[in-house]
Coordinates of C-alpha atoms in Angstrom, one line a residue:
X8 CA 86.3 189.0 361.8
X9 CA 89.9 190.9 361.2
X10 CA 92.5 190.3 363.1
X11 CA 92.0 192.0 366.6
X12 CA 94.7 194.6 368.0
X13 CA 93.1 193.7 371.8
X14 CA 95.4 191.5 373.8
X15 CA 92.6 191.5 376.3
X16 CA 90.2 189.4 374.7
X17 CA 87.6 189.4 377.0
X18 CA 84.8 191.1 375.1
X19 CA 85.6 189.0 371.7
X20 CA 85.3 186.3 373.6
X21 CA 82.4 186.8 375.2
X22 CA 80.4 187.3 372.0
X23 CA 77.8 185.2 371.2
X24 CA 78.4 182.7 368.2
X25 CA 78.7 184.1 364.6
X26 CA 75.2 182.2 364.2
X27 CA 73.3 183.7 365.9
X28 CA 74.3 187.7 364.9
X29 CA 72.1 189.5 362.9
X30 CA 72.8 189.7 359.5
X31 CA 74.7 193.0 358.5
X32 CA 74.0 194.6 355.8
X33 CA 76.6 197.8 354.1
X34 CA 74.6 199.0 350.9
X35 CA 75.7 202.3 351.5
X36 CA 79.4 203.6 350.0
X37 CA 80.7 205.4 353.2
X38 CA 80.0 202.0 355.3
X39 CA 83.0 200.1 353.6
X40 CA 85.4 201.0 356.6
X41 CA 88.9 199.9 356.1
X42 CA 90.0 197.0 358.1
X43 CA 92.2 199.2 360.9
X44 CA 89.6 202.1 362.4
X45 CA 90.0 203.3 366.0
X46 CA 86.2 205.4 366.3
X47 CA 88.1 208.2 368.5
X48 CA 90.6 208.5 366.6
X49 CA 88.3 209.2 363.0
X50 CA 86.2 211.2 365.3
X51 CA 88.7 213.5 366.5
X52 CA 91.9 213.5 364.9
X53 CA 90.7 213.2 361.6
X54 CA 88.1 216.1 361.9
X55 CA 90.7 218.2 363.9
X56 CA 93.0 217.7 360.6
X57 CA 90.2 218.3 358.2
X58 CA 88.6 221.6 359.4
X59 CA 91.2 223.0 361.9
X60 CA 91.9 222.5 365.7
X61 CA 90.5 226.1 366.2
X62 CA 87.0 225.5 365.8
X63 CA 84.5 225.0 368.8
X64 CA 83.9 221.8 370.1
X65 CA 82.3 221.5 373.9
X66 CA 80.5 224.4 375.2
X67 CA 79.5 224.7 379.1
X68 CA 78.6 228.5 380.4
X69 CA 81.2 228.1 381.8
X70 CA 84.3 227.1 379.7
X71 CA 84.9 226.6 375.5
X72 CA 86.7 224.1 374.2
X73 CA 88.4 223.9 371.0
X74 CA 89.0 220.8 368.7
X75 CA 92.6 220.9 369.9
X76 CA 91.6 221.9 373.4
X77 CA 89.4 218.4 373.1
X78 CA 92.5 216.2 371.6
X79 CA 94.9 217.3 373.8
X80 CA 93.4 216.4 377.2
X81 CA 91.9 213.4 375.5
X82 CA 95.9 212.6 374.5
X83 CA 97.0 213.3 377.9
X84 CA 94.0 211.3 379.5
X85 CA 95.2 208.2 377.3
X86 CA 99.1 208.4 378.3
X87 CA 97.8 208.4 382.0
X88 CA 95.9 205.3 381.1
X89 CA 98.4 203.4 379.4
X90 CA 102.0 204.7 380.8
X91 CA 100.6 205.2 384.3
X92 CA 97.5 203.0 385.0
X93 CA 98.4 200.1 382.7
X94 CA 95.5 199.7 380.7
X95 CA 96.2 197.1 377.5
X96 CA 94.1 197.0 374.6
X97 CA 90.7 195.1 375.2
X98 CA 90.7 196.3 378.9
X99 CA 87.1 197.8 379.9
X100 CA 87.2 200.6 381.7
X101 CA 83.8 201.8 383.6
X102 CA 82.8 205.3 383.2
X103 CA 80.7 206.8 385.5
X104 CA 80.0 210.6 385.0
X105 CA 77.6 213.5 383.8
X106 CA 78.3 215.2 380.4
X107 CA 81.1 217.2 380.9
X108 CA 84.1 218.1 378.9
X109 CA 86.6 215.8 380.7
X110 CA 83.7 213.1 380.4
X111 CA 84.0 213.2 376.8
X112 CA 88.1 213.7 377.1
X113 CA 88.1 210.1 379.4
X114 CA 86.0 208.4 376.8
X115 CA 87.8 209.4 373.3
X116 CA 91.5 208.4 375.3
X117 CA 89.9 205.1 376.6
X118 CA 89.0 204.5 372.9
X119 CA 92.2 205.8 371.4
X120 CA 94.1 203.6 373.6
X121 CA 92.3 200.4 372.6
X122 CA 90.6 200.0 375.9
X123 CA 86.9 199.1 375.5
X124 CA 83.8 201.8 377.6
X125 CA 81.4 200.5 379.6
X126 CA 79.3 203.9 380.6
X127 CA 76.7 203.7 383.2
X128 CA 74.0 205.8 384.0
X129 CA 74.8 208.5 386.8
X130 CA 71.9 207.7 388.7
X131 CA 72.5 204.1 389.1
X132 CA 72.6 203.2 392.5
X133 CA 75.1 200.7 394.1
X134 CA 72.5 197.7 393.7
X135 CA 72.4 198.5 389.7
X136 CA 76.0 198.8 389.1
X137 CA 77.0 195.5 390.8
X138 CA 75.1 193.2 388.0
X139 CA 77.2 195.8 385.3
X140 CA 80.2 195.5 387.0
X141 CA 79.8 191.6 387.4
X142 CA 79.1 191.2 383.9
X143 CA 81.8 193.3 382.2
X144 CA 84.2 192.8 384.8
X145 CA 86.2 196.6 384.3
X146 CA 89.6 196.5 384.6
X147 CA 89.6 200.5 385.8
X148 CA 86.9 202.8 386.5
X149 CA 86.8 206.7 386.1
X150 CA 84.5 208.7 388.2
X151 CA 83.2 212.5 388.7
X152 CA 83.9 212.2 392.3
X153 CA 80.1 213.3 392.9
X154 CA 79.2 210.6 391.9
X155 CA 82.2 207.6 393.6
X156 CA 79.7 206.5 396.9
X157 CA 77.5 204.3 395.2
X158 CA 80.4 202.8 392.8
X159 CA 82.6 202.4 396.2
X160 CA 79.4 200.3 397.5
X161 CA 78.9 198.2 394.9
X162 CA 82.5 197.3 394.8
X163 CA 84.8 197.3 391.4
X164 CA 85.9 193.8 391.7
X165 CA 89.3 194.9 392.4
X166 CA 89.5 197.7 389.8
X167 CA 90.9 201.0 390.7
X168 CA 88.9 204.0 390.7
X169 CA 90.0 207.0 389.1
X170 CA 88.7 210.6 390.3
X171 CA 87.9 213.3 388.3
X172 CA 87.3 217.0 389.2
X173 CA 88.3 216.6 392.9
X174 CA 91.8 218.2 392.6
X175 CA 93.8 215.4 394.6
X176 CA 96.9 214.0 393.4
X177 CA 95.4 210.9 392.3
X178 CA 92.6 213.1 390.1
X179 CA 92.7 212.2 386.3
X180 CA 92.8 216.3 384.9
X181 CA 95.7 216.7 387.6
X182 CA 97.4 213.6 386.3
X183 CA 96.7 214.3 383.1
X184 CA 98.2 217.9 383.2
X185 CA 101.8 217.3 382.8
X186 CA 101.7 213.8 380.5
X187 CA 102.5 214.4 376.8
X188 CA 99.9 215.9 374.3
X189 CA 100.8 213.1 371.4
X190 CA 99.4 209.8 371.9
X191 CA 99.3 207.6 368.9
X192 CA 95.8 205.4 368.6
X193 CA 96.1 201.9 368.9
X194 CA 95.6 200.2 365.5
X195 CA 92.1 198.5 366.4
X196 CA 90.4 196.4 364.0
X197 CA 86.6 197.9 362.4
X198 CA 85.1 194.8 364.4
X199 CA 87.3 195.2 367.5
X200 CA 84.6 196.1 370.6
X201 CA 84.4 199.5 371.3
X202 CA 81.7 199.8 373.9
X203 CA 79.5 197.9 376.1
X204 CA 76.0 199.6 376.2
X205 CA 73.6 198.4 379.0
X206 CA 69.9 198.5 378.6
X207 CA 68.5 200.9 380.8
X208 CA 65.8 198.0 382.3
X209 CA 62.7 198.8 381.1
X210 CA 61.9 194.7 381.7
X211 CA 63.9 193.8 384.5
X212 CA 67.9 192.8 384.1
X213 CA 70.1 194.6 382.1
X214 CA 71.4 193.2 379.3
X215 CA 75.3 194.5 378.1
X216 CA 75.1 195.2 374.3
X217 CA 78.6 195.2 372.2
X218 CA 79.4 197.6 369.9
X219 CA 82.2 197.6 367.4
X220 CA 84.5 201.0 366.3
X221 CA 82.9 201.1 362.7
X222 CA 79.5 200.5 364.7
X223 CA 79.6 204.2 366.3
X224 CA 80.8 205.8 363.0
X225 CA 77.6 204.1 361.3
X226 CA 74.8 205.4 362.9
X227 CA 76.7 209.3 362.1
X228 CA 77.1 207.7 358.5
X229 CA 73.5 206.8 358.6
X230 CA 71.0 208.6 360.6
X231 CA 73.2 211.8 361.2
X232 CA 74.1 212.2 357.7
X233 CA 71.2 211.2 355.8
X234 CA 68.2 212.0 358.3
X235 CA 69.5 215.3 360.3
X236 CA 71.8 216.7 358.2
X237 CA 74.1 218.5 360.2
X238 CA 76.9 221.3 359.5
X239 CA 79.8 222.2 361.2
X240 CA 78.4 225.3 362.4
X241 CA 75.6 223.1 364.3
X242 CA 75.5 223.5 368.4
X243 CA 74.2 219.8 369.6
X244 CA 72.4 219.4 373.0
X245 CA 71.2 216.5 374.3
X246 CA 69.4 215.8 377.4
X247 CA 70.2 211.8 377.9
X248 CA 73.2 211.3 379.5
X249 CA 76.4 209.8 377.5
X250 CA 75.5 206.2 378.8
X251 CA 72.4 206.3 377.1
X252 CA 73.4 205.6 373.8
X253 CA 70.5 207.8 372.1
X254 CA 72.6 211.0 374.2
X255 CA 76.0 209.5 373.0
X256 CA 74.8 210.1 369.6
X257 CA 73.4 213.8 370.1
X258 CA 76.4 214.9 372.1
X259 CA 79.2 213.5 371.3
X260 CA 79.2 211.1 367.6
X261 CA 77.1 213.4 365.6
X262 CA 78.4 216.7 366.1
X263 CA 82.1 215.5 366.0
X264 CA 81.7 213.8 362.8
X265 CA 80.7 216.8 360.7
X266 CA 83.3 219.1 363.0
X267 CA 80.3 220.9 365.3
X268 CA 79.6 221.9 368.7
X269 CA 78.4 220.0 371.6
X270 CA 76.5 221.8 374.6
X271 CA 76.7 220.1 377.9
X272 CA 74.5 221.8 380.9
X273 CA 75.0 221.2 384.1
X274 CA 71.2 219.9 384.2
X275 CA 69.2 219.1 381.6
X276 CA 65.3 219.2 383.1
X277 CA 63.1 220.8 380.7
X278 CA 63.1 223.8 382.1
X279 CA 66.9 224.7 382.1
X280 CA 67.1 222.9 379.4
X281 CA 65.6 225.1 377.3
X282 CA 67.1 228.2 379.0
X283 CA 70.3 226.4 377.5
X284 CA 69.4 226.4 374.0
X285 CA 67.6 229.9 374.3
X286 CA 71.2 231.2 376.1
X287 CA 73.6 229.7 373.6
X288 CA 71.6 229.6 370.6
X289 CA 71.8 225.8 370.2
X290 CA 70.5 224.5 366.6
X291 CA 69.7 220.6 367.6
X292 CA 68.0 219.2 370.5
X293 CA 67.6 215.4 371.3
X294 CA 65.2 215.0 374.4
X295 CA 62.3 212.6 374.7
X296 CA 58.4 213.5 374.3
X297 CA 57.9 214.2 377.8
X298 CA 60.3 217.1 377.7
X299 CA 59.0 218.2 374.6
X300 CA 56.0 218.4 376.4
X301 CA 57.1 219.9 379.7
X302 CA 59.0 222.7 377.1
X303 CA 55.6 223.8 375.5
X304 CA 54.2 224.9 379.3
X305 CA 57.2 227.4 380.0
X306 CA 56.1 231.2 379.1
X307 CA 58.6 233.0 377.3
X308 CA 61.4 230.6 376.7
X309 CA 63.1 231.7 373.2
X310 CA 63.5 228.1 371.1
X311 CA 64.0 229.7 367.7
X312 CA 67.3 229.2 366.8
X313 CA 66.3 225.4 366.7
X314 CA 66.8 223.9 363.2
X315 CA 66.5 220.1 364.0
X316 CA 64.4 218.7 367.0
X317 CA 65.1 214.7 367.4
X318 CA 62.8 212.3 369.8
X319 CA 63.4 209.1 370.8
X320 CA 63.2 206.7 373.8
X321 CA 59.3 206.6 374.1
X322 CA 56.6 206.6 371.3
X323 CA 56.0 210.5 370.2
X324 CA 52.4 211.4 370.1
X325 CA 50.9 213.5 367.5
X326 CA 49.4 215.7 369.6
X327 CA 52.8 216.7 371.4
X328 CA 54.2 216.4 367.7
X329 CA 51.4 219.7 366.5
X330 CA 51.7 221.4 369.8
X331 CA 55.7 221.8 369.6
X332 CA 55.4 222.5 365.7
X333 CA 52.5 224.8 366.7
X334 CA 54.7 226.6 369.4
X335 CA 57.9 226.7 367.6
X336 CA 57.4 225.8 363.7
X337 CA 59.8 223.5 364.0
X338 CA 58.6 220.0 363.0
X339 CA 60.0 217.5 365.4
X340 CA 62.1 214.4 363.8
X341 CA 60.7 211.1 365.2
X342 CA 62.8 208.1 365.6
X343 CA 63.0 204.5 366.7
X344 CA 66.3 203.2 368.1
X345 CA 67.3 200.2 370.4
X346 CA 70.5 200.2 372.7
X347 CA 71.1 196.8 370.7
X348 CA 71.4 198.7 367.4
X349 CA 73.2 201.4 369.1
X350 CA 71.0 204.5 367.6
X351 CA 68.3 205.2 365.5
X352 CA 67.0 203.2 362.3
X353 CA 64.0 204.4 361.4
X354 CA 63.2 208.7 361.2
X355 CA 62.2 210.9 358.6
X356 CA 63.8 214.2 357.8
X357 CA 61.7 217.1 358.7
X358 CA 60.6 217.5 355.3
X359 CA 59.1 214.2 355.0
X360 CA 57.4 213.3 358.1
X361 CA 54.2 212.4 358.6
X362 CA 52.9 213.4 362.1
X363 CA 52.0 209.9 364.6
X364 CA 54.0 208.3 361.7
X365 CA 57.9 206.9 363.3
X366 CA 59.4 207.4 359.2
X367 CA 60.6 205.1 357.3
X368 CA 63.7 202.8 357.6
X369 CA 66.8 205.2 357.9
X370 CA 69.1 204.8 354.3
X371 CA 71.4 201.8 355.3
X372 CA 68.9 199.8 357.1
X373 CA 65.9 198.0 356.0
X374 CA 62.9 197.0 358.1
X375 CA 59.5 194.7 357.9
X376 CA 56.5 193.9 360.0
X377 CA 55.9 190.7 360.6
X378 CA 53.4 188.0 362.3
X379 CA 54.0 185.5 365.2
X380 CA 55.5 182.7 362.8
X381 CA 58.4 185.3 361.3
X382 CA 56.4 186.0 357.9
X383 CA 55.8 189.4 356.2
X384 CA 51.9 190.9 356.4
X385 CA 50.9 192.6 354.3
X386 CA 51.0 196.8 354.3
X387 CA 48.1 197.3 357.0
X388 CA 48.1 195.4 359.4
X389 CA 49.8 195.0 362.7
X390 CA 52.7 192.6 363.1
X391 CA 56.6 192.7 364.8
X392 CA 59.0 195.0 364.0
X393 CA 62.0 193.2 362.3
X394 CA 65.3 195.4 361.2
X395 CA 68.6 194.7 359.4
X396 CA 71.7 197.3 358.8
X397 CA 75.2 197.9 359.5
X398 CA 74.8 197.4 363.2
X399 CA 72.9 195.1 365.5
X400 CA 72.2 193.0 368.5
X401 CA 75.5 191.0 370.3
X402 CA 74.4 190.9 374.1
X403 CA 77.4 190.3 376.6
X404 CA 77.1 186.4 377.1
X405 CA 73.2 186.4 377.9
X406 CA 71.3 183.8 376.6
X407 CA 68.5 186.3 375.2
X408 CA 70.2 186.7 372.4
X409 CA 67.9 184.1 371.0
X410 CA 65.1 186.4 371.4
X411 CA 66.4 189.4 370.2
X412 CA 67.8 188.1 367.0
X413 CA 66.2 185.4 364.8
X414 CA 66.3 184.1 361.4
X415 CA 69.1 186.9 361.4
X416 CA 66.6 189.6 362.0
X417 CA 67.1 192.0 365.0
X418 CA 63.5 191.7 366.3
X419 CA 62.8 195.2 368.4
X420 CA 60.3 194.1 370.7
X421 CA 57.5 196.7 369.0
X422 CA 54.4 196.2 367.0
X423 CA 53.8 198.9 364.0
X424 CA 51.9 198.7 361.1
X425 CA 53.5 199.8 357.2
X426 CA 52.1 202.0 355.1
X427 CA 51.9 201.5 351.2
X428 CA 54.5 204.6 350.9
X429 CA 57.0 202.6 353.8
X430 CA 56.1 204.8 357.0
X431 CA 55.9 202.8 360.3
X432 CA 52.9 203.6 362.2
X433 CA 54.0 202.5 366.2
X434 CA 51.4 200.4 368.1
X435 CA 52.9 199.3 371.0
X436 CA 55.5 197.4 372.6
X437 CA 54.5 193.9 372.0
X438 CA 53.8 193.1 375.6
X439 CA 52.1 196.5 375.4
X440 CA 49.4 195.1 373.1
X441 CA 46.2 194.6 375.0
X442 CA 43.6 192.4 373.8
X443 CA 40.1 193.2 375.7
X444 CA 37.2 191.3 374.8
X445 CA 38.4 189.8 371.6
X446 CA 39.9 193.8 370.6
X447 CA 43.2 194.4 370.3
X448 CA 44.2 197.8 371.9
X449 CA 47.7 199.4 371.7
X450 CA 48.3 200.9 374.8
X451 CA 50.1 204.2 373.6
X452 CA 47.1 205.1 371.4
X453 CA 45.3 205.1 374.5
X454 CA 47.7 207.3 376.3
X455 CA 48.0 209.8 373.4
X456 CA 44.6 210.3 373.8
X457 CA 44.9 211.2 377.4
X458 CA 47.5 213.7 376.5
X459 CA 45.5 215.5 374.4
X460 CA 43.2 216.7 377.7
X461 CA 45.3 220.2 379.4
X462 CA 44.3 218.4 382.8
X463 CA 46.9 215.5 382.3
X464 CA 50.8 216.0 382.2
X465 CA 51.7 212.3 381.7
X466 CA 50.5 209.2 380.9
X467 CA 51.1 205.6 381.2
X468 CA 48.6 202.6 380.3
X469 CA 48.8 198.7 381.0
X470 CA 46.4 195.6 380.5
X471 CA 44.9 194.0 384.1
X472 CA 43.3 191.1 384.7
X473 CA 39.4 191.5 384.4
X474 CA 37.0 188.4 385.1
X475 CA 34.1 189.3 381.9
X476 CA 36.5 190.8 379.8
X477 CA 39.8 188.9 380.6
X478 CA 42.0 192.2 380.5
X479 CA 40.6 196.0 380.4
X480 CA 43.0 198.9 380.2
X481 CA 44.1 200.9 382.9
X482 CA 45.6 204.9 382.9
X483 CA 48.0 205.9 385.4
X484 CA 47.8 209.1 385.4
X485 CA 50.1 212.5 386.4
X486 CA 47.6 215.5 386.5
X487 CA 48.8 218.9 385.6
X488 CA 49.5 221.6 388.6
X489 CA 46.5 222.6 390.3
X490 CA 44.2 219.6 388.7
X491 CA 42.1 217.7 391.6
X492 CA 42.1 214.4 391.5
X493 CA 38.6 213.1 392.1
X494 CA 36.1 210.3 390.5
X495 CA 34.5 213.1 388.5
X496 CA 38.1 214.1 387.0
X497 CA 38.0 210.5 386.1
X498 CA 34.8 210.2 384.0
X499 CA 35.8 213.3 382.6
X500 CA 39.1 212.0 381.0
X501 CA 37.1 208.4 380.1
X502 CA 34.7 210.4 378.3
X503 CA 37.2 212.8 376.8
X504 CA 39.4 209.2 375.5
X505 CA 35.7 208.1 373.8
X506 CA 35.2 211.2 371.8
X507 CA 39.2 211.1 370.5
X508 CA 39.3 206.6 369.9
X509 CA 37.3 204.4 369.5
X510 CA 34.7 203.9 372.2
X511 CA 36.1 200.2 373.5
X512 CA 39.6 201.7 373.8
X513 CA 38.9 203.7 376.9
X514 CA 40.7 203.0 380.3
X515 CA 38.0 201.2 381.9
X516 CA 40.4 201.5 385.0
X517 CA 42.2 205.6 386.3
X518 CA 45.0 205.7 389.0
X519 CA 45.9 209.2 389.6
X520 CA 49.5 208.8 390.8
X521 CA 52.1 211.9 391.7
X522 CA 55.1 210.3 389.3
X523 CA 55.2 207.4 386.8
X524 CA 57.8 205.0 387.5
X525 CA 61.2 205.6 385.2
X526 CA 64.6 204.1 384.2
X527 CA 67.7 206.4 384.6
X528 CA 67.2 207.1 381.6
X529 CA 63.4 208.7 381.5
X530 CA 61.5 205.9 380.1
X531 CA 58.1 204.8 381.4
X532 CA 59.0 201.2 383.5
X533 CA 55.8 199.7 382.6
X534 CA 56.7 196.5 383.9
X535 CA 56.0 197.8 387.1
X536 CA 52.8 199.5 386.7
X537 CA 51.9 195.5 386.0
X538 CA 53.6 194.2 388.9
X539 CA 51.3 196.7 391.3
X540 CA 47.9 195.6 389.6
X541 CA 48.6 191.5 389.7

């Protein structure tokens, strides 16, 4: 490790031993960062110096901001956190706030002034926060003030909160408006921590994953460049919130490392969602299947200035994969990422995928399937997910960092099967696997099948305890609008499962339900769909 520029050393500390990283890996020319990078400072200096302050940079229907609208509030923002606030290098600073302009402003100046983010979800409620707050112990917090009750109830540990966008003296745009518009970026070394990402809990506790500056200029040097392609004249929207790192990338990294647009709605549900790309003629999307989904019911919505359409955060199924490619012609880019490798590492561009096929590994990562024992099967058969590349797991003193990364493998958690050309074929999650009878059964095959039938709008599948077969499947299931839910409606969709998988596969087991249970950030908490059927 260089020599760091924090002199709060809290987050180097608090890495787990060099031993038990993940083995990096840099095979790719633009991932030899010098020594000294400060992310924010590459980000937006450099591309405000390279194509011109004058271009568009954030977009609401509201407001435009340029690249040198952007840099100066985010140069004002950091002289309130350093000259008035006192924030040293290595403090963390919690950030709690939709995507907004002055969202994106607070977390470039926190960067630029050597402080380390810790973003949160805004839906987090005040029992969520504490275990974040506990863990990363923030020195300051920033807050829409929409949004301050719950993180007044779970308490800062004595860190002040800062306002934003309720006009009061103590607001950060109102401070902000008459501090200086130069602010030199601290000096901070490639592997000084820039972030602290929280999983979003689809198991239980979240675990804080640590992220260095040339970490969030990888995955644009990586999957941006080399998978989506960008230009500068792109328009990026993103449904995820900035907390989730999957949004961070599709608002705010991607488009700012080629000099492009960002979008950021007020609300981002499917349907004004896609009013937003139809009214400002956005060219990239980054949603999840089940928006994708929810998108292809709305008559009339205008999606064809679209030129790259990303998923992630829950297994794409091929079905919703034709339909949108049907609707639109646009062929939906797949991808695989993990908060612990900060973005996405496997994808295909458009040209090259293979529908129900993930991609292959992403240039500057490499990837393998393997069995319970750590060793490579062979091209066919189902085994563990296992990835290297120029980022990967370092968990926030938490003693799963044993599971995640071994024999210096970052081990996903997911079971796919390789092709002989290198495409990964998703299965499950590992504890998604069920094994009926003596058959293994991946769980999302069986919910792809489901949502292939118009009657059902989502899906979700688990394994439960059975006494002749030790564990059959079970469908939760969300019926489209107007759909009865009846025993009938469930032989139907049994029946409809047996004609589309194999017979054995079928959910022995339907629970109509009116919602499936979600983490802030939309995935499917099957953990708890368990915890109801023990």
């Amino acid at each position: 490790m260089t020599r760091s520029a924090h002199v709060d050393s809290f987050a180097r500390d608090h890495l787990p031993p060099r031993q038990q990283w993940p083995k990096l890996i840099f095979g790719l020319p633009e991932l030899l960062y010098p020594e000294q990078l400060n992310c924010a400072h590459e980000l937006l200096d450099a591309t405000a110096a390279r194509l011109g302050g004058d271009r568009r940079c954030l977009v609401t229907d509201s407001v435009t901001w340029t690249y040198a609208d952007l840099l100066r509030h985010t140069n004002r923002i950091a002289n309130v956190l350093v000259r008035d606030l006192g924030l040293v290098p290595g403090n963390r600073v919690l950030m709690r706030g939709t995507n907004n302009p002055w969202q994106v402003a607070c977390w470039l100046a926190v960067l630029k002034a050597g402080g380390v983010v810790v973003s949160t979800m805004p839906l987090l409620r005040a029992g969520e926060l504490r275990p974040v707050i506990e863990a990363a112990q923030p020195s300051l917090a920033i807050c829409d003030v929409g949004l301050a009750d719950e993180l007044v109830a779970a308490g800062t540990g004595g860190a002040a909160i800062v306002p934003v966008g309720g006009g009061g003296a103590d607001d950060m745009t109102v401070r902000a408006a008459s501090r200086p518009d130069s602010f030199a970026a601290v000096p901070t070394a490639a592997d000084d921590v820039a972030l602290i990402a929280f999983t979003s809990g689809t198991t239980g506790r979240p675990k804080g994953c640590m992220h260095f500056h040339r970490d969030v200029l990888a995955i644009a040097d990586t999957f941006s460049s080399h998978v989506l392609r960008p230009h500068c004249d792109s328009l990026f929207v993103a449904s995820p919130p900035m907390a989730f790192t999957y949004g961070l990338g599709g608002m705010l990294v991607f488009p700012l490392r080629v000099g492009a647009a960002s979008l950021l709605p007020e609300k981002t549900a499917p349907p004004l969602l896609a009013e937003a790309i139809a009214r400002h003629r956005a060219t990239a999307v980054f949603t999840a299947p089940t928006a994708y989904r929810a998108m292809l019911r709305l008559p009339g919505v205008a999606l064809d200035s679209l030129e790259h359409c990303v998923s992630a955060g829950e297994h794409l199924p091929a079905a919703t994969w034709e339909a949108w490619r049907e609707a639109t012609g646009q062929r939906i880019i797949d991808g695989i990422g993990a908060t612990e490798m900060l973005h996405i590492f496997i994808s295909a561009s458009a040209d090259e995928v293979r529908p129900g096929s993930t991609g292959r590994a992403v240039p500057g990562f490499r990837a393998r399937v393997v069995d319970d024992d750590g060793q490579p099967v062979a091209d066919g058969d189902v085994g563990r997910l296992q990835v290297q590349g120029p980022v990967g797991c370092r968990y926030l003193s938490d003693e799963r960092q044993l599971e995640y990364v071994r024999d210096g493998w970052n081990v996903t958690g997911d079971s796919y099967v390789r092709d002989e050309d290198g495409y990964y074929w998703y299965q499950a999650r590992t504890d998604d696997m069920i094994i009926s009878s003596g058959y293994n059964i991946a769980g999302p095959e069986v919910e792809g099948a489901l949502l292939r039938h118009p009657d059902v709008a989502e899906a979700a599948v688990v394994g439960v305890p059975d006494e002749d077969r030790g564990t059959v499947v079970k469908a939760f299931v969300v019926l489209a609008a107007d759909t009865e839910a009846s025993a009938v409606s469930a032989r139907l969709l049994q029946d409809f499962v047996k004609h589309q998988i194999a017979p054995y596969k079928y959910p022995r087991v339907i629970e109509f339900v009116e919602a499936l249970p979600r983490t802030s950030s939309g995935k499917v908490q099957r953990f708890r769909l368990r915890e109801q059927v023990r």
